[in-house]
Every structure is written in structure tokens, then in C-alpha cells.
mmCIF file of C-alpha atoms in Angstrom:
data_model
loop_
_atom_site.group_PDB
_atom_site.id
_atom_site.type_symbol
_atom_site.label_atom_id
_atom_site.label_comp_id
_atom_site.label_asym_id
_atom_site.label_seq_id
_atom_site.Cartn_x
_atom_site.Cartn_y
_atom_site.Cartn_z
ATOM 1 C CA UNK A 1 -75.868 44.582 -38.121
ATOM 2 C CA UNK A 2 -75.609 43.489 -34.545
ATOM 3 C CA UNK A 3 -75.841 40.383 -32.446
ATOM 4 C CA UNK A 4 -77.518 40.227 -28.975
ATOM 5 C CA UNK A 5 -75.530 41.397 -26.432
ATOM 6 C CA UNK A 6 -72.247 39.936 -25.148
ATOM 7 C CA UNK A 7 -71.274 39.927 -21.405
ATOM 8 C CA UNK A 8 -67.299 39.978 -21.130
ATOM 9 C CA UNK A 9 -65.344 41.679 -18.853
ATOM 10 C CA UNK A 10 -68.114 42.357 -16.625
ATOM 11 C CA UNK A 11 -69.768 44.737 -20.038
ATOM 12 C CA UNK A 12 -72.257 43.834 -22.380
ATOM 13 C CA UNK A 13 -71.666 45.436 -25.616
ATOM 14 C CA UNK A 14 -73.746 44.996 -28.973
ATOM 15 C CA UNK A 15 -70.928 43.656 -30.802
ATOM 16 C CA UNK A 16 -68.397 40.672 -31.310
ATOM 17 C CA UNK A 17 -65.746 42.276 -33.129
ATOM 18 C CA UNK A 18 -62.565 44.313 -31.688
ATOM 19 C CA UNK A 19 -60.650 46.265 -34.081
ATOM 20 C CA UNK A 20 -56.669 47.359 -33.780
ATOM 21 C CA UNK A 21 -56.069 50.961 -34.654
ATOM 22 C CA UNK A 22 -52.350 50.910 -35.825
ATOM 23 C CA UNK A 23 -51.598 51.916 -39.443
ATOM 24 C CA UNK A 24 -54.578 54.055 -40.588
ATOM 25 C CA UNK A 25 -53.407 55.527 -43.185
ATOM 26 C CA UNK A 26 -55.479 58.713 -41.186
ATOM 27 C CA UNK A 27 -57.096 59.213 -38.153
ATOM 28 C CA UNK A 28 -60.397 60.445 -40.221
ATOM 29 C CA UNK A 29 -60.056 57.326 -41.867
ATOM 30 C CA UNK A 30 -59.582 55.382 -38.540
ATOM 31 C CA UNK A 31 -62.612 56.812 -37.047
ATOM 32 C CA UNK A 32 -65.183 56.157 -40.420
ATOM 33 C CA UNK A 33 -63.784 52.353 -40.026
ATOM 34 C CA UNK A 34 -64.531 52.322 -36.504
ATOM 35 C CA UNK A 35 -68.080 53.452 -37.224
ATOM 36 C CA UNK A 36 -68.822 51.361 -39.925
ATOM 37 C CA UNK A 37 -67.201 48.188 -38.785
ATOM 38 C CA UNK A 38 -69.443 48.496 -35.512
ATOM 39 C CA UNK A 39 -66.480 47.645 -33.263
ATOM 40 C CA UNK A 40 -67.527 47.867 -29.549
ATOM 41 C CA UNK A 41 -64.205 47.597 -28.217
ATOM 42 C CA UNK A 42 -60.619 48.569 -30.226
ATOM 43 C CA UNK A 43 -57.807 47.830 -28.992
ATOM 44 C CA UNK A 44 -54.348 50.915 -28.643
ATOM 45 C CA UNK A 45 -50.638 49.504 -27.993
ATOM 46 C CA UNK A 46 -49.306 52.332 -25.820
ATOM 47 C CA UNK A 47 -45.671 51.826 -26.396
ATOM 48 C CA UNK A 48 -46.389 52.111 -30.180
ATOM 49 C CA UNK A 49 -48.676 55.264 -29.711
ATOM 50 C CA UNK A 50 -46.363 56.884 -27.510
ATOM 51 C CA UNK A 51 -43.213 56.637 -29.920
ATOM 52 C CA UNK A 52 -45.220 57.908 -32.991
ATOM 53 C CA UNK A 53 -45.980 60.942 -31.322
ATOM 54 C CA UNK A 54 -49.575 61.325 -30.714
ATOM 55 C CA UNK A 55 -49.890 60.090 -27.023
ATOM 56 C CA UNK A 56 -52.104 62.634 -24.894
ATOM 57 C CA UNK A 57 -52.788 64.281 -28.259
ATOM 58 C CA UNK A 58 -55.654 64.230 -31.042
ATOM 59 C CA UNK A 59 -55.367 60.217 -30.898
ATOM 60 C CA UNK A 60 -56.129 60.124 -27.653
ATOM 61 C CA UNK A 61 -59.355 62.306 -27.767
ATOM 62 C CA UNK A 62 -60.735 60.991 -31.233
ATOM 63 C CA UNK A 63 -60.638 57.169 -28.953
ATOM 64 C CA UNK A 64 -62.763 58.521 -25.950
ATOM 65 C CA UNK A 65 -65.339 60.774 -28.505
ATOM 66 C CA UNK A 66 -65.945 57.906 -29.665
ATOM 67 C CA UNK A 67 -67.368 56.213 -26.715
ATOM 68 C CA UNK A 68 -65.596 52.613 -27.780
ATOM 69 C CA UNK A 69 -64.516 50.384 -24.939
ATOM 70 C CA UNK A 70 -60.532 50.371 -25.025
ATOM 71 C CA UNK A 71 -58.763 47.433 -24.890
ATOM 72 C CA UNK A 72 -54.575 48.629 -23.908
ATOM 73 C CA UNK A 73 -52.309 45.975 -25.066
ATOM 74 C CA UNK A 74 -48.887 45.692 -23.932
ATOM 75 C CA UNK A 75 -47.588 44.824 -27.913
ATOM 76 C CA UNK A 76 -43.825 44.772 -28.450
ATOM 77 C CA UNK A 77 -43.053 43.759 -24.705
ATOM 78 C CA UNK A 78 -40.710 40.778 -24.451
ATOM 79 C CA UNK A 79 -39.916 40.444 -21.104
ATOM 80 C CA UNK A 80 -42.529 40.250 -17.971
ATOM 81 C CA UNK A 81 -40.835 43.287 -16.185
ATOM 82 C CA UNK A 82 -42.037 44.693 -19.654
ATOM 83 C CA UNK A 83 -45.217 43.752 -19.878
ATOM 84 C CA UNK A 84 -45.971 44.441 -16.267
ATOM 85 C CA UNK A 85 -44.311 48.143 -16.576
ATOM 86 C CA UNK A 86 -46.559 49.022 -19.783
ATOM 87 C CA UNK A 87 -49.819 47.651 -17.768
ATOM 88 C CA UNK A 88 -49.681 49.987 -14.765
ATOM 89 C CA UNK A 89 -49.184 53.061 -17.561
ATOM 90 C CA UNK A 90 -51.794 51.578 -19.537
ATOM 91 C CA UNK A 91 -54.322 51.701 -16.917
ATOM 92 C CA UNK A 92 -53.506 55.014 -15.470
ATOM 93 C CA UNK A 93 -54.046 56.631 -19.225
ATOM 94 C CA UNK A 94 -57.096 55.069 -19.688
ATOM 95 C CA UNK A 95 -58.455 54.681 -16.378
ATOM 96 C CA UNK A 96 -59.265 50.566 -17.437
ATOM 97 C CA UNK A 97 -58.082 47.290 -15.555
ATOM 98 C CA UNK A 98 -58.849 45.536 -19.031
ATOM 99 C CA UNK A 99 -55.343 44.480 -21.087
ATOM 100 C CA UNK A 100 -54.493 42.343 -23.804
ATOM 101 C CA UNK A 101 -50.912 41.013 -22.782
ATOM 102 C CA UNK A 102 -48.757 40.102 -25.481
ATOM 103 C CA UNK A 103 -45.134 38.846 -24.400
ATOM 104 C CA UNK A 104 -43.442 37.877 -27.947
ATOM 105 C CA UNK A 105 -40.860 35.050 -27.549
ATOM 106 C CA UNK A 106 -40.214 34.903 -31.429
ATOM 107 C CA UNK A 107 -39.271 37.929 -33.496
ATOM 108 C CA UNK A 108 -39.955 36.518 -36.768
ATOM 109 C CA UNK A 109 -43.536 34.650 -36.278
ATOM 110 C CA UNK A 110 -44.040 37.023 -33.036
ATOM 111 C CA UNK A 111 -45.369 33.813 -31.511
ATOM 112 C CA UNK A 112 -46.251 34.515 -28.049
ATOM 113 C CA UNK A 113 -43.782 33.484 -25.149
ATOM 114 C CA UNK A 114 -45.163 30.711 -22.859
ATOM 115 C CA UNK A 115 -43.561 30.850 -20.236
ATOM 116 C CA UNK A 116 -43.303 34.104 -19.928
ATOM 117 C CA UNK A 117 -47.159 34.970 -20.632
ATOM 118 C CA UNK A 118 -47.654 32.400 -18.177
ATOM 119 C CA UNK A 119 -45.584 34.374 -15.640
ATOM 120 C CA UNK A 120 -46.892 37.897 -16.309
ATOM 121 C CA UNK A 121 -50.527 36.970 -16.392
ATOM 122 C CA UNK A 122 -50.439 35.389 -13.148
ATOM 123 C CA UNK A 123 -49.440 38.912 -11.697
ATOM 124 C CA UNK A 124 -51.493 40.669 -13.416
ATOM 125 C CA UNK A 125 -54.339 38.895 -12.420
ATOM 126 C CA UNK A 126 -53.035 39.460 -8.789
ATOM 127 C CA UNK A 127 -52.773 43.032 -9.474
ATOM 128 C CA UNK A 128 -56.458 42.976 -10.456
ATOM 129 C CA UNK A 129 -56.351 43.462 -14.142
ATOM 130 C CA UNK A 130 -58.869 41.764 -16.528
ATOM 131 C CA UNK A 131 -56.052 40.157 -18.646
ATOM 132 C CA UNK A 132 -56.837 38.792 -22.487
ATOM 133 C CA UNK A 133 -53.349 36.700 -23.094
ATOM 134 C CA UNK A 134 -52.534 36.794 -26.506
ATOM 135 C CA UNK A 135 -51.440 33.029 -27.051
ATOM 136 C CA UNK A 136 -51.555 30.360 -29.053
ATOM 137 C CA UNK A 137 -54.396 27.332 -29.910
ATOM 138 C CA UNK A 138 -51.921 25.435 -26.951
ATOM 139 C CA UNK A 139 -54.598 23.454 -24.547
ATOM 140 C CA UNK A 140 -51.523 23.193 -21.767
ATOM 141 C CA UNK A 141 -50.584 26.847 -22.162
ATOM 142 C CA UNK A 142 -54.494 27.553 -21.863
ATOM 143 C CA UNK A 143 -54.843 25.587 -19.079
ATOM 144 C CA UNK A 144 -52.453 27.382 -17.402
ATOM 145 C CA UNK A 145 -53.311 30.964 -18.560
ATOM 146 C CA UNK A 146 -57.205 29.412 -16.886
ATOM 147 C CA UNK A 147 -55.616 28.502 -13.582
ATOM 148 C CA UNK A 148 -53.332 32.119 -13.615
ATOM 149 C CA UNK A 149 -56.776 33.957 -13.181
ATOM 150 C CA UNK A 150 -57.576 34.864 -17.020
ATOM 151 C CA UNK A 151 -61.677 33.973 -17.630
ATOM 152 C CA UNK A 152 -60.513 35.078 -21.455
ATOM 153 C CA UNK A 153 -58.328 33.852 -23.467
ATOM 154 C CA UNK A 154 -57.413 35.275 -27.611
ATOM 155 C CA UNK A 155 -55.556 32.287 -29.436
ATOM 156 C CA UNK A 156 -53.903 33.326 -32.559
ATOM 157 C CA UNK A 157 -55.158 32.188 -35.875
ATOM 158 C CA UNK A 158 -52.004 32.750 -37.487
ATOM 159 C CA UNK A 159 -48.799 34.726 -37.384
ATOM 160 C CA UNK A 160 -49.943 38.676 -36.646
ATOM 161 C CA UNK A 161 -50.079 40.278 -39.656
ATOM 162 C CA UNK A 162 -49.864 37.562 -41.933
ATOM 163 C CA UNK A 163 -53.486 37.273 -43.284
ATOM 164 C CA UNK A 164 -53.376 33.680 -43.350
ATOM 165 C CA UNK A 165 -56.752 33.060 -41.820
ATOM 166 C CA UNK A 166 -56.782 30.224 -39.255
ATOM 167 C CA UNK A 167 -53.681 28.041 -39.565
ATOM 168 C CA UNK A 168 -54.746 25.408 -37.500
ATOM 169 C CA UNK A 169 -59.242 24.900 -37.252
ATOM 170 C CA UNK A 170 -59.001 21.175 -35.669
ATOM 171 C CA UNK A 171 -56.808 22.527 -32.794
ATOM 172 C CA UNK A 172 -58.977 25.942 -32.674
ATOM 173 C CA UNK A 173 -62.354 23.686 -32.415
ATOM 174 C CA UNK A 174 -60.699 21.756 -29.911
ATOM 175 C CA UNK A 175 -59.986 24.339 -27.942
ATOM 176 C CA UNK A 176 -63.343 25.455 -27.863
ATOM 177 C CA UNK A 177 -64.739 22.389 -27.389
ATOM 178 C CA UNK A 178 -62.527 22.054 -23.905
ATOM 179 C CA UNK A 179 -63.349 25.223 -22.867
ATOM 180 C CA UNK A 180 -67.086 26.401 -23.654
ATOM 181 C CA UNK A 181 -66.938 28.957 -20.615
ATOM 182 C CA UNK A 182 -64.608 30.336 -20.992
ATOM 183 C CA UNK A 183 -64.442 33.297 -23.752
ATOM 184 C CA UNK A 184 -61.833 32.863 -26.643
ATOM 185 C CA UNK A 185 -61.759 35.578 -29.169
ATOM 186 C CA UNK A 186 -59.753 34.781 -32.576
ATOM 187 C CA UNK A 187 -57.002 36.807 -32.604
ATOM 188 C CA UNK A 188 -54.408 37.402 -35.166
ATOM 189 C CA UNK A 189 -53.351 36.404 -38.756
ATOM 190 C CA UNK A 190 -57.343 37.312 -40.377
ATOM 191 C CA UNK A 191 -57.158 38.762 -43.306
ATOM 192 C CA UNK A 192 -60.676 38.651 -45.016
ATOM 193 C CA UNK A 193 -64.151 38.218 -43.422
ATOM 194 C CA UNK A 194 -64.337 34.846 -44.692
ATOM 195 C CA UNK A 195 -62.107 34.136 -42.060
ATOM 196 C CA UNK A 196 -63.670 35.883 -39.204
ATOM 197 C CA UNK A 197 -67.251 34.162 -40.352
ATOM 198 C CA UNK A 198 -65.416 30.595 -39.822
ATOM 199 C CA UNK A 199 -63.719 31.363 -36.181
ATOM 200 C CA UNK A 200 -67.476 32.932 -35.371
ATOM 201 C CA UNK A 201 -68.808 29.728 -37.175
ATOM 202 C CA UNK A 202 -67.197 27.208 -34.812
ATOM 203 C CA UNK A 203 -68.348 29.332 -31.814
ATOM 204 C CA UNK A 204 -65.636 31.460 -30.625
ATOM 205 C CA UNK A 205 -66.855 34.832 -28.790
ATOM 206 C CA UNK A 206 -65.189 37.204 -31.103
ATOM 207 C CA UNK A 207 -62.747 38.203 -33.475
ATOM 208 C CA UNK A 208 -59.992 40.809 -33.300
ATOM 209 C CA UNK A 209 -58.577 42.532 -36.550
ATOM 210 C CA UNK A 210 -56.568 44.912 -37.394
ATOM 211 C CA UNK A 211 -54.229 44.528 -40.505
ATOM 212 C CA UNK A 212 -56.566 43.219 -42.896
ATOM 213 C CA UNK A 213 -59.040 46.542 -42.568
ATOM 214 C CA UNK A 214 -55.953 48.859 -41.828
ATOM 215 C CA UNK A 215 -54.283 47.984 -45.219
ATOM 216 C CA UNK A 216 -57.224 47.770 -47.479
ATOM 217 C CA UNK A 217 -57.646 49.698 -50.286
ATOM 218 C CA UNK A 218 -60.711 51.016 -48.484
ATOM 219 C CA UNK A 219 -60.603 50.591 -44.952
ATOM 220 C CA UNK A 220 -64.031 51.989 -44.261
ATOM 221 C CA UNK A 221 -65.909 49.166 -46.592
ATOM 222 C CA UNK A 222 -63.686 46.586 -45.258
ATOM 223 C CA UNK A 223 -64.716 47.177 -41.614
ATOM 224 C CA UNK A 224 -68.412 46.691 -42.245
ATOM 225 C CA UNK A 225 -67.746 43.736 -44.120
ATOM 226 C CA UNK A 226 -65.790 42.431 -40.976
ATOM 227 C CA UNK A 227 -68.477 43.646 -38.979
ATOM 228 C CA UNK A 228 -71.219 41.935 -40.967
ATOM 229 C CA UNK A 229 -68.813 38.870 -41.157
ATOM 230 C CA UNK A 230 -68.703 38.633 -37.458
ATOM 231 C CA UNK A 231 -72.446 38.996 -37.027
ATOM 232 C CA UNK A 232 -73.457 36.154 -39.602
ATOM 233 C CA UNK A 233 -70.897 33.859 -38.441
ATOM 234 C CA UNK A 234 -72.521 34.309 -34.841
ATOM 235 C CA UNK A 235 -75.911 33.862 -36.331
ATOM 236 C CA UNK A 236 -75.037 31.065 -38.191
ATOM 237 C CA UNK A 237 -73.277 29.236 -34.902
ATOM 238 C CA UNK A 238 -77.174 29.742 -32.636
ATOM 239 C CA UNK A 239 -78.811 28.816 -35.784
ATOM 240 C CA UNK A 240 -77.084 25.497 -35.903
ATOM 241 C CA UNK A 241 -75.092 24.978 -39.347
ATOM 242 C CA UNK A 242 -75.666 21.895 -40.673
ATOM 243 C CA UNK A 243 -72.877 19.348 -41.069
ATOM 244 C CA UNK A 244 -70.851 18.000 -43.459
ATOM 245 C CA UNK A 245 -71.400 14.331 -45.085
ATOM 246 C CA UNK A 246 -69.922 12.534 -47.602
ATOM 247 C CA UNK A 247 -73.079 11.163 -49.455
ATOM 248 C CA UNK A 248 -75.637 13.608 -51.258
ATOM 249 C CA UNK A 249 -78.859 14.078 -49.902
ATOM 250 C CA UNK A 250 -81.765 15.526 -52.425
ATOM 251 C CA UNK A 251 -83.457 18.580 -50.707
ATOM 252 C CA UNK A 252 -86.807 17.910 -52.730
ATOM 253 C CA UNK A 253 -88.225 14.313 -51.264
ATOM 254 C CA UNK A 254 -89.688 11.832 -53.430
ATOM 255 C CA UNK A 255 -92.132 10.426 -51.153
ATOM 256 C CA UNK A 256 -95.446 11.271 -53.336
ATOM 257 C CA UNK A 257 -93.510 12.377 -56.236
ATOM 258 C CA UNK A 258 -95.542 11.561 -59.367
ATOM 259 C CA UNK A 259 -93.967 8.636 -62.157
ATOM 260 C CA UNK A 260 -95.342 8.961 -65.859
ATOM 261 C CA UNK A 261 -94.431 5.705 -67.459
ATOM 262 C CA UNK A 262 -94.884 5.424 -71.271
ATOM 263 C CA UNK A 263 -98.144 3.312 -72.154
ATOM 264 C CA UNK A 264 -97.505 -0.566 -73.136
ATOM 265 C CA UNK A 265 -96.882 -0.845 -77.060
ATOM 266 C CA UNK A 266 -100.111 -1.808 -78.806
ATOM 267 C CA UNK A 267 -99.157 -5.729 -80.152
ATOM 268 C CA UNK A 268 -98.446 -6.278 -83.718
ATOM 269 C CA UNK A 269 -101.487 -8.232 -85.525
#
């Protein structure tokens, strides 16, 4: 099931979801979830990638077969040097100025530095990278992340991993509300497609997962129900969803609706 097209990055591609490929429990399974889920674009750490071994190898050629846009993310970097180190790798592998930049300030929630992301994405853009900041649902931190160069943005719905589904909507809707040119895709903490339907619900562009389809007991099944869950939720948002009210509201009207009354009792003689 797919969606018109969507124009990011200077690409249109058929669908809104992006899909992590770290702990498959195979790379046959990682490619059947791919398919299924209808991912356009998935997105490869290459400092995790390279340290399990399978850089320049079978990984590698399964991604490009596959003819999915890749998204290199810079995950585990802490420190801009870092960040900005793994970047210039990342694009001479894949031959892509796209990046999802992830500096972690906080090793147990992996919360995204500010400061720091701040910092690194403002070089990056120099460089002429097409940078996705992993952040938070922050409106000063996006502000600044707007004015660094970055037309995208991927605020977290909670901690990576964590399956919590979105931690914070009022701050999420807000965010979108401030920003409706800019192109925010939910990113971390889903962990069912209820969740991605809400984020695509409120209008955000897409939805990145990875964890949640990884881990399932069937992977393959759980990326086309992401990928369905993506698509209805963006459906639902052009459709208009109606909205909430305290009072009830009867979907049958009763203008014209026939009354019987019982007929007046005969008198008693």
C-alpha cells in the first residue's frame, strides 16, 4: 500500500516509512522485511557495520540490489570531530550527501546532544550534506538545527529502543504546527504501528523504525504492518480526521424521523 509520492531530499519516493537494518536476526530475513514493509529509504550506521564485520561484504551488496535509498547515520558518535569523521566515510561508501546525524549526549536515554548537534550540523551543512539531525521535540533546538541549514528535521518519540511510542504528542503537534515546511519524520522509541499511524495522524512526513520490526517474532509481517500503518495514518491526515468532543453526537438525524404514539384510552362509560 503506498501513498502519493513524497519529495525530500531533492527524491520523490512512493513511501513514508524508513526502516533501520541493525539486529536482523539474518540478512534473508532483513531483505523479506525490507520488501514487505515497502521502505523507500533504510537507514545503515557505518561504525556499527564496520565493527560486526560485514562492511564491503554481502551487507553491503544485498543494500544496493535492492535499489533502496540509503540513509548513513553517524550512530554511536559523541563528539562533533566524531560525527564529522564518520560523515566524510559515510559518503565516500555510499556515494550519498544524505546523513542522519546522531551526536548522543546521554548514555542511558541516548538523548541527543544539543549543543553539540547544533555544532556538527552547521558544518555539515557547509560541507554540503543533506543532514536529518536526530533530536528531540525541542522548538529552540529546532530552531536552531532550521537556521544551521537542515530543511529536515527527525524528533524522537521516545528513548531509541524503548518502544514507548510517542512520549510527549502535545509537544510533537506543536512542533508541527510551528513548522509545516519543514519535513519532520518521527524517529525513535515506536514500537507498534499504532504508534507510527498517530505520528502520521498528526501530519508528520514519516516515520523511522527499526527495533520494533527487528525484534519481532516475525519481522517480515511486522514490516508490512508498519508499512500499512504509515500509509493509513497519511491517508487519514489528507482525509481530515474528525475531532474530538466531549458531548455525543447521534450519526442517524432525527429530522423526519417517524413518532408512533399509543392511541388515547377509550373513556370509561
Amino acid at each position: 500500500m503506498t501513498t502519493p509520492n513524497w519529495e525530500i531530499g531533492g527524491r520523490a519516493l512512493g513511501s513514508r516509512l524508513l526502516l533501520g537494518t541493525a539486529r536482523y536476526p539474518s540478512l534473508a530475513v532483513l531483505q523479506q522485511a525490507i520488501q514487505a514493509s515497502g521502505a523507500a529509504i533504510v537507514t545503515v550506521s557505518l561504525r556499527r557495520e564496520s565493527a560486526s564485520g560485514r562492511a564491503g561484504s554481502q551487507f553491503w551488496s544485498l543494500i544496493k540490489e535492492m535499489g533502496v535509498q540509503v540513509l548513513p547515520n553517524t550512530a554511536g558518535c559523541k563528539t562533533v570531530k566524531e560525527a564529522l569523521t564518520t560523515a566524510e566515510m559515510a559518503r565516500e561508501v555510499f556515494e550519498t550527501a544524505w546523513l542522519k546525524l546522531e551526536v548522543i549526549g546521554d548514555d542511558y536515554t541516548l538523548q541527543p546532544h544539543p549543543f553539540l548537534l547544533v555544532e556538527a550540523a552547521e558544518e555539515l551543512c557547509r560541507r554540503g550534506f543533506e543532514v536529518f539531525p536526530y533530536t528531540t521535540e525541542d522548538l529552540v533546538v529546532a530552531e536552531r538545527l532550521i537556521q544551521a541549514g537542515c530543511k529536515i528535521l527527525m524528533p524522537w518519540g521516545a528513548p531509541i529502543g524503548s518502544g514507548q511510542g510517542l512520549n510527549n504528542p502535545y509537544a510533537l503537534r506543536t512542533l508541527r504546527a510551528r513548522y509545516p515546511e519543514i519535513s519532520l519524520i518521527v524517529d525513535a522509541g515506536i514500537g507498534k504501528p499504532s504508534h507510527a499511524l498517530q505520528a502520521m495522524e498528526m501530519g508528520y512526513d514519516g516515520v523511522l523504525v527499526n527495533t520494533a520490526v527487528a525484534r519481532a517474532t516475525d519481522p517480515v509481517q511486522m514490516g508490512r504492518a508498519f508499512g500499512l500503518a504509515v500509509a493509513a495514518g497519511r491517508l487519514a491526515y489528507l482525509a481530515g480526521a474528525m475531532l474530538a468532543q466531549d458531548m455525543a453526537e447521534p450519526s442517524t438525524p432525527v429530522t423526519g424521523t417517524p413518532f408512533w404514539h399509543s392511541s388515547p384510552q377509550e373513556p370509561t362509560k
